[in-house]
């Protein structure tokens, strides 16, 4: 019985990717004009490799403030650009960081200034398919 | 006009006249607007009209743009992590070519200006960094959001990235340059940029008329 409960707990933590003790690493944030429905826990990738998660999304001055949890050891340059991407046409949203080359690094708790908001693919397709007015 | 009509219009008039004062334009907006106005003045100068004056016109435009753009920061950012592998001479050569490329792509757009409205939506300043939001209203009435990322150097706010319809210019080049440098050499990258600069600009003019964001992105490919 006890073993069963422990196993169940372990499985739900593993499958649900629930963080019991918090993740190691550090946090940075970025401001977007539109997240396009990005969710907490969405992956953060560099060159397609997962390097962290979306920790928290909140509204600040009618813009989205997205807090990112970054794995320890990953340096983010000051001119890095964060974009909200969609996997496939209608897939889940995720965060992509394109590495920069500036000498300064973003400190823990700091802000990545350059952002690209979610591009509305459906709007682009309809623009293309039906033409502009 | 009846008196009641006049009474209704009066507050409206105040609203319209008062609007520019309410939208407090900051220093970054002023400087971006100044540069844009200078460019449009050059494009519309009667003595500089016509294809035969193109070289003179573009030269004047270039000098205005050079004062406002931080080409060094832009080029470094567009190359990304590969920048550290570049020699000093390569960095200088690349920065020059990159500025020519951006100039060519964007000056062609400005050069074909035909009375589109440019609205400034204000700016946000965070220390030495700022963002200037503007909207270009095309002749068809479509809004194209354009935001300038600026960095303060002494008294001047210099542009280090332009975001058009949510797509960053620097990031667009960064991903393309990155994939070229990943599979190829510096020399190959330089020759591709040179080829792009020397290509005929006629393509972009027709694409502008189509006015779709997808085509615009296509135009900016190396």
PDB file of N, CA and C in Angstrom, chain A residues 31 61 63 77-83 85 96 98-104 111 113-117 119 124 127-128 131-133, chain B residues 73 76-77 80-81 83-84 124 126 129 133 140-142 149 160-161 163 165-168 170-172 174 210-215:
ATOM      1  N   UNK A  31       9.571  41.012 -21.834  1.00  0.00           N
ATOM      2  CA  UNK A  31       8.249  41.616 -22.002  1.00  0.00           C
ATOM      3  C   UNK A  31       7.793  41.422 -23.450  1.00  0.00           C
ATOM      4  N   UNK A  61       1.315  46.399 -17.117  1.00  0.00           N
ATOM      5  CA  UNK A  61       1.089  47.556 -17.977  1.00  0.00           C
ATOM      6  C   UNK A  61       0.542  47.122 -19.354  1.00  0.00           C
ATOM      7  N   UNK A  63       1.023  44.517 -20.948  1.00  0.00           N
ATOM      8  CA  UNK A  63       1.936  43.697 -21.729  1.00  0.00           C
ATOM      9  C   UNK A  63       2.228  42.432 -20.922  1.00  0.00           C
ATOM     10  N   UNK A  77      23.758  36.308 -23.567  1.00  0.00           N
ATOM     11  CA  UNK A  77      24.361  37.608 -23.870  1.00  0.00           C
ATOM     12  C   UNK A  77      23.285  38.688 -23.899  1.00  0.00           C
ATOM     13  N   UNK A  78      23.744  39.916 -23.678  1.00  0.00           N
ATOM     14  CA  UNK A  78      22.837  41.047 -23.563  1.00  0.00           C
ATOM     15  C   UNK A  78      22.005  41.276 -24.826  1.00  0.00           C
ATOM     16  N   UNK A  79      22.538  40.881 -25.990  1.00  0.00           N
ATOM     17  CA  UNK A  79      21.791  41.132 -27.226  1.00  0.00           C
ATOM     18  C   UNK A  79      21.068  39.880 -27.724  1.00  0.00           C
ATOM     19  N   UNK A  80      20.838  38.938 -26.826  1.00  0.00           N
ATOM     20  CA  UNK A  80      20.054  37.754 -27.202  1.00  0.00           C
ATOM     21  C   UNK A  80      18.635  38.205 -27.552  1.00  0.00           C
ATOM     22  N   UNK A  81      17.967  37.441 -28.410  1.00  0.00           N
ATOM     23  CA  UNK A  81      16.593  37.780 -28.779  1.00  0.00           C
ATOM     24  C   UNK A  81      15.686  36.610 -28.404  1.00  0.00           C
ATOM     25  N   UNK A  82      14.614  36.906 -27.662  1.00  0.00           N
ATOM     26  CA  UNK A  82      13.660  35.849 -27.302  1.00  0.00           C
ATOM     27  C   UNK A  82      12.443  35.951 -28.209  1.00  0.00           C
ATOM     28  N   UNK A  83      12.039  34.821 -28.775  1.00  0.00           N
ATOM     29  CA  UNK A  83      10.860  34.808 -29.637  1.00  0.00           C
ATOM     30  C   UNK A  83       9.893  33.756 -29.145  1.00  0.00           C
ATOM     31  N   UNK A  85       7.546  30.980 -30.367  1.00  0.00           N
ATOM     32  CA  UNK A  85       7.369  30.196 -31.590  1.00  0.00           C
ATOM     33  C   UNK A  85       6.275  29.158 -31.378  1.00  0.00           C
ATOM     34  N   UNK A  96      11.987  30.611 -27.839  1.00  0.00           N
ATOM     35  CA  UNK A  96      13.279  30.363 -28.464  1.00  0.00           C
ATOM     36  C   UNK A  96      14.202  31.533 -28.164  1.00  0.00           C
ATOM     37  N   UNK A  98      17.689  33.261 -29.317  1.00  0.00           N
ATOM     38  CA  UNK A  98      18.791  33.222 -30.276  1.00  0.00           C
ATOM     39  C   UNK A  98      19.953  33.965 -29.642  1.00  0.00           C
ATOM     40  N   UNK A  99      21.091  33.270 -29.617  1.00  0.00           N
ATOM     41  CA  UNK A  99      22.256  33.760 -28.874  1.00  0.00           C
ATOM     42  C   UNK A  99      22.843  34.997 -29.530  1.00  0.00           C
ATOM     43  N   UNK A 100      23.291  35.913 -28.727  1.00  0.00           N
ATOM     44  CA  UNK A 100      23.904  37.126 -29.244  1.00  0.00           C
ATOM     45  C   UNK A 100      25.417  37.074 -29.143  1.00  0.00           C
ATOM     46  N   UNK A 101      26.048  38.237 -29.243  1.00  0.00           N
ATOM     47  CA  UNK A 101      27.500  38.288 -29.197  1.00  0.00           C
ATOM     48  C   UNK A 101      28.022  39.427 -28.327  1.00  0.00           C
ATOM     49  N   UNK A 102      27.122  40.090 -27.593  1.00  0.00           N
ATOM     50  CA  UNK A 102      27.553  41.238 -26.791  1.00  0.00           C
ATOM     51  C   UNK A 102      28.499  40.786 -25.690  1.00  0.00           C
ATOM     52  N   UNK A 103      29.309  41.712 -25.213  1.00  0.00           N
ATOM     53  CA  UNK A 103      30.270  41.379 -24.164  1.00  0.00           C
ATOM     54  C   UNK A 103      29.572  41.178 -22.821  1.00  0.00           C
ATOM     55  N   UNK A 104      28.502  41.955 -22.590  1.00  0.00           N
ATOM     56  CA  UNK A 104      27.812  41.844 -21.307  1.00  0.00           C
ATOM     57  C   UNK A 104      26.864  40.636 -21.305  1.00  0.00           C
ATOM     58  N   UNK A 111      16.706  41.327 -17.479  1.00  0.00           N
ATOM     59  CA  UNK A 111      15.724  41.323 -18.546  1.00  0.00           C
ATOM     60  C   UNK A 111      16.387  41.131 -19.908  1.00  0.00           C
ATOM     61  N   UNK A 113      15.988  42.187 -23.426  1.00  0.00           N
ATOM     62  CA  UNK A 113      15.218  43.313 -23.971  1.00  0.00           C
ATOM     63  C   UNK A 113      14.601  43.035 -25.332  1.00  0.00           C
ATOM     64  N   UNK A 114      15.370  42.343 -26.175  1.00  0.00           N
ATOM     65  CA  UNK A 114      14.853  42.171 -27.532  1.00  0.00           C
ATOM     66  C   UNK A 114      13.911  40.977 -27.608  1.00  0.00           C
ATOM     67  N   UNK A 115      12.671  41.249 -27.980  1.00  0.00           N
ATOM     68  CA  UNK A 115      11.699  40.166 -28.046  1.00  0.00           C
ATOM     69  C   UNK A 115      10.951  40.195 -29.367  1.00  0.00           C
ATOM     70  N   UNK A 116      10.493  39.031 -29.778  1.00  0.00           N
ATOM     71  CA  UNK A 116       9.599  38.941 -30.925  1.00  0.00           C
ATOM     72  C   UNK A 116       8.342  38.264 -30.414  1.00  0.00           C
ATOM     73  N   UNK A 117       7.228  38.943 -30.534  1.00  0.00           N
ATOM     74  CA  UNK A 117       5.989  38.368 -30.037  1.00  0.00           C
ATOM     75  C   UNK A 117       5.527  37.249 -30.956  1.00  0.00           C
ATOM     76  N   UNK A 119       3.851  35.332 -33.675  1.00  0.00           N
ATOM     77  CA  UNK A 119       3.338  35.732 -34.987  1.00  0.00           C
ATOM     78  C   UNK A 119       2.071  34.937 -35.251  1.00  0.00           C
ATOM     79  N   UNK A 124      -1.577  35.537 -41.044  1.00  0.00           N
ATOM     80  CA  UNK A 124      -0.703  35.652 -42.213  1.00  0.00           C
ATOM     81  C   UNK A 124      -1.243  34.830 -43.379  1.00  0.00           C
ATOM     82  N   UNK A 127      -4.244  36.476 -44.829  1.00  0.00           N
ATOM     83  CA  UNK A 127      -3.816  37.646 -45.593  1.00  0.00           C
ATOM     84  C   UNK A 127      -3.346  37.201 -46.981  1.00  0.00           C
ATOM     85  N   UNK A 128      -2.588  36.103 -46.980  1.00  0.00           N
ATOM     86  CA  UNK A 128      -2.006  35.597 -48.208  1.00  0.00           C
ATOM     87  C   UNK A 128      -3.082  34.977 -49.098  1.00  0.00           C
ATOM     88  N   UNK A 131      -5.928  37.875 -49.637  1.00  0.00           N
ATOM     89  CA  UNK A 131      -5.400  39.151 -50.093  1.00  0.00           C
ATOM     90  C   UNK A 131      -5.718  40.274 -49.150  1.00  0.00           C
ATOM     91  N   UNK A 132      -4.985  41.358 -49.328  1.00  0.00           N
ATOM     92  CA  UNK A 132      -5.226  42.538 -48.497  1.00  0.00           C
ATOM     93  C   UNK A 132      -6.344  43.363 -49.065  1.00  0.00           C
ATOM     94  N   UNK A 133      -6.992  44.098 -48.213  1.00  0.00           N
ATOM     95  CA  UNK A 133      -8.008  45.023 -48.708  1.00  0.00           C
ATOM     96  C   UNK A 133      -7.345  46.335 -49.110  1.00  0.00           C
TER      97      UNK A 133
ATOM     98  N   UNK B  73      26.891  47.769 -33.634  1.00  0.00           N
ATOM     99  CA  UNK B  73      26.095  46.926 -32.742  1.00  0.00           C
ATOM    100  C   UNK B  73      25.163  46.024 -33.536  1.00  0.00           C
ATOM    101  N   UNK B  76      27.229  43.189 -35.277  1.00  0.00           N
ATOM    102  CA  UNK B  76      27.693  42.212 -34.297  1.00  0.00           C
ATOM    103  C   UNK B  76      26.540  41.330 -33.833  1.00  0.00           C
ATOM    104  N   UNK B  77      25.406  41.971 -33.583  1.00  0.00           N
ATOM    105  CA  UNK B  77      24.247  41.245 -33.110  1.00  0.00           C
ATOM    106  C   UNK B  77      23.705  40.300 -34.185  1.00  0.00           C
ATOM    107  N   UNK B  80      25.889  37.234 -34.289  1.00  0.00           N
ATOM    108  CA  UNK B  80      25.702  36.389 -33.111  1.00  0.00           C
ATOM    109  C   UNK B  80      26.996  35.755 -32.649  1.00  0.00           C
ATOM    110  N   UNK B  81      26.921  34.506 -32.226  1.00  0.00           N
ATOM    111  CA  UNK B  81      28.073  33.876 -31.576  1.00  0.00           C
ATOM    112  C   UNK B  81      29.305  33.758 -32.472  1.00  0.00           C
ATOM    113  N   UNK B  83      30.611  35.962 -34.144  1.00  0.00           N
ATOM    114  CA  UNK B  83      31.353  37.233 -34.119  1.00  0.00           C
ATOM    115  C   UNK B  83      32.729  37.055 -33.484  1.00  0.00           C
ATOM    116  N   UNK B  84      32.791  36.190 -32.458  1.00  0.00           N
ATOM    117  CA  UNK B  84      34.050  36.000 -31.740  1.00  0.00           C
ATOM    118  C   UNK B  84      35.091  35.277 -32.590  1.00  0.00           C
ATOM    119  N   UNK B 124       9.282  53.852 -24.856  1.00  0.00           N
ATOM    120  CA  UNK B 124       9.534  53.380 -23.494  1.00  0.00           C
ATOM    121  C   UNK B 124      11.035  53.419 -23.281  1.00  0.00           C
ATOM    122  N   UNK B 126      14.229  52.474 -20.675  1.00  0.00           N
ATOM    123  CA  UNK B 126      14.665  51.700 -19.517  1.00  0.00           C
ATOM    124  C   UNK B 126      16.181  51.878 -19.442  1.00  0.00           C
ATOM    125  N   UNK B 129      18.442  52.007 -22.651  1.00  0.00           N
ATOM    126  CA  UNK B 129      17.730  51.358 -23.737  1.00  0.00           C
ATOM    127  C   UNK B 129      16.341  51.965 -23.931  1.00  0.00           C
ATOM    128  N   UNK B 133       7.736  53.101 -30.687  1.00  0.00           N
ATOM    129  CA  UNK B 133       6.684  52.401 -31.419  1.00  0.00           C
ATOM    130  C   UNK B 133       6.083  53.326 -32.473  1.00  0.00           C
ATOM    131  N   UNK B 140      -3.444  51.667 -48.798  1.00  0.00           N
ATOM    132  CA  UNK B 140      -4.658  50.839 -48.761  1.00  0.00           C
ATOM    133  C   UNK B 140      -5.323  50.873 -47.391  1.00  0.00           C
ATOM    134  N   UNK B 141      -4.646  51.501 -46.426  1.00  0.00           N
ATOM    135  CA  UNK B 141      -5.230  51.623 -45.094  1.00  0.00           C
ATOM    136  C   UNK B 141      -4.803  50.530 -44.128  1.00  0.00           C
ATOM    137  N   UNK B 142      -3.840  49.684 -44.541  1.00  0.00           N
ATOM    138  CA  UNK B 142      -3.372  48.632 -43.636  1.00  0.00           C
ATOM    139  C   UNK B 142      -2.331  49.207 -42.671  1.00  0.00           C
ATOM    140  N   UNK B 149      14.345  49.708 -31.870  1.00  0.00           N
ATOM    141  CA  UNK B 149      15.047  49.486 -30.607  1.00  0.00           C
ATOM    142  C   UNK B 149      16.238  50.435 -30.615  1.00  0.00           C
ATOM    143  N   UNK B 160      19.476  50.025 -32.968  1.00  0.00           N
ATOM    144  CA  UNK B 160      20.237  48.786 -33.092  1.00  0.00           C
ATOM    145  C   UNK B 160      19.383  47.623 -33.584  1.00  0.00           C
ATOM    146  N   UNK B 161      18.088  47.828 -33.736  1.00  0.00           N
ATOM    147  CA  UNK B 161      17.234  46.800 -34.348  1.00  0.00           C
ATOM    148  C   UNK B 161      15.913  47.443 -34.752  1.00  0.00           C
ATOM    149  N   UNK B 163      11.912  46.311 -35.672  1.00  0.00           N
ATOM    150  CA  UNK B 163      10.959  45.218 -35.603  1.00  0.00           C
ATOM    151  C   UNK B 163       9.753  45.585 -36.464  1.00  0.00           C
ATOM    152  N   UNK B 165       6.207  44.379 -38.085  1.00  0.00           N
ATOM    153  CA  UNK B 165       5.133  43.394 -37.918  1.00  0.00           C
ATOM    154  C   UNK B 165       5.567  42.256 -37.011  1.00  0.00           C
ATOM    155  N   UNK B 166       6.264  42.610 -35.942  1.00  0.00           N
ATOM    156  CA  UNK B 166       6.660  41.609 -34.960  1.00  0.00           C
ATOM    157  C   UNK B 166       7.896  40.806 -35.319  1.00  0.00           C
ATOM    158  N   UNK B 167       8.493  41.085 -36.486  1.00  0.00           N
ATOM    159  CA  UNK B 167       9.679  40.328 -36.888  1.00  0.00           C
ATOM    160  C   UNK B 167      10.910  41.225 -36.773  1.00  0.00           C
ATOM    161  N   UNK B 168      11.891  40.731 -36.025  1.00  0.00           N
ATOM    162  CA  UNK B 168      13.098  41.520 -35.806  1.00  0.00           C
ATOM    163  C   UNK B 168      14.048  41.395 -36.989  1.00  0.00           C
ATOM    164  N   UNK B 170      17.289  42.119 -37.017  1.00  0.00           N
ATOM    165  CA  UNK B 170      18.537  41.490 -36.592  1.00  0.00           C
ATOM    166  C   UNK B 170      18.361  39.979 -36.458  1.00  0.00           C
ATOM    167  N   UNK B 171      17.238  39.545 -35.874  1.00  0.00           N
ATOM    168  CA  UNK B 171      17.027  38.110 -35.691  1.00  0.00           C
ATOM    169  C   UNK B 171      16.853  37.399 -37.031  1.00  0.00           C
ATOM    170  N   UNK B 172      16.214  38.077 -37.975  1.00  0.00           N
ATOM    171  CA  UNK B 172      16.042  37.524 -39.312  1.00  0.00           C
ATOM    172  C   UNK B 172      17.405  37.254 -39.957  1.00  0.00           C
ATOM    173  N   UNK B 174      20.252  37.122 -38.268  1.00  0.00           N
ATOM    174  CA  UNK B 174      21.046  36.264 -37.386  1.00  0.00           C
ATOM    175  C   UNK B 174      20.833  34.790 -37.708  1.00  0.00           C
ATOM    176  N   UNK B 210       2.431  44.517 -53.552  1.00  0.00           N
ATOM    177  CA  UNK B 210       1.625  43.398 -53.055  1.00  0.00           C
ATOM    178  C   UNK B 210       1.348  43.585 -51.568  1.00  0.00           C
ATOM    179  N   UNK B 211       2.392  44.053 -50.880  1.00  0.00           N
ATOM    180  CA  UNK B 211       2.216  44.475 -49.495  1.00  0.00           C
ATOM    181  C   UNK B 211       1.941  43.395 -48.466  1.00  0.00           C
ATOM    182  N   UNK B 212       2.229  42.161 -48.738  1.00  0.00           N
ATOM    183  CA  UNK B 212       1.983  41.146 -47.702  1.00  0.00           C
ATOM    184  C   UNK B 212       3.249  40.889 -46.909  1.00  0.00           C
ATOM    185  N   UNK B 213       3.027  40.591 -45.641  1.00  0.00           N
ATOM    186  CA  UNK B 213       4.155  40.383 -44.739  1.00  0.00           C
ATOM    187  C   UNK B 213       5.004  39.199 -45.179  1.00  0.00           C
ATOM    188  N   UNK B 214       4.363  38.172 -45.708  1.00  0.00           N
ATOM    189  CA  UNK B 214       5.107  36.981 -46.104  1.00  0.00           C
ATOM    190  C   UNK B 214       6.096  37.316 -47.220  1.00  0.00           C
ATOM    191  N   UNK B 215       5.668  38.132 -48.144  1.00  0.00           N
ATOM    192  CA  UNK B 215       6.556  38.491 -49.251  1.00  0.00           C
ATOM    193  C   UNK B 215       7.703  39.352 -48.763  1.00  0.00           C
TER     194      UNK B 215
END
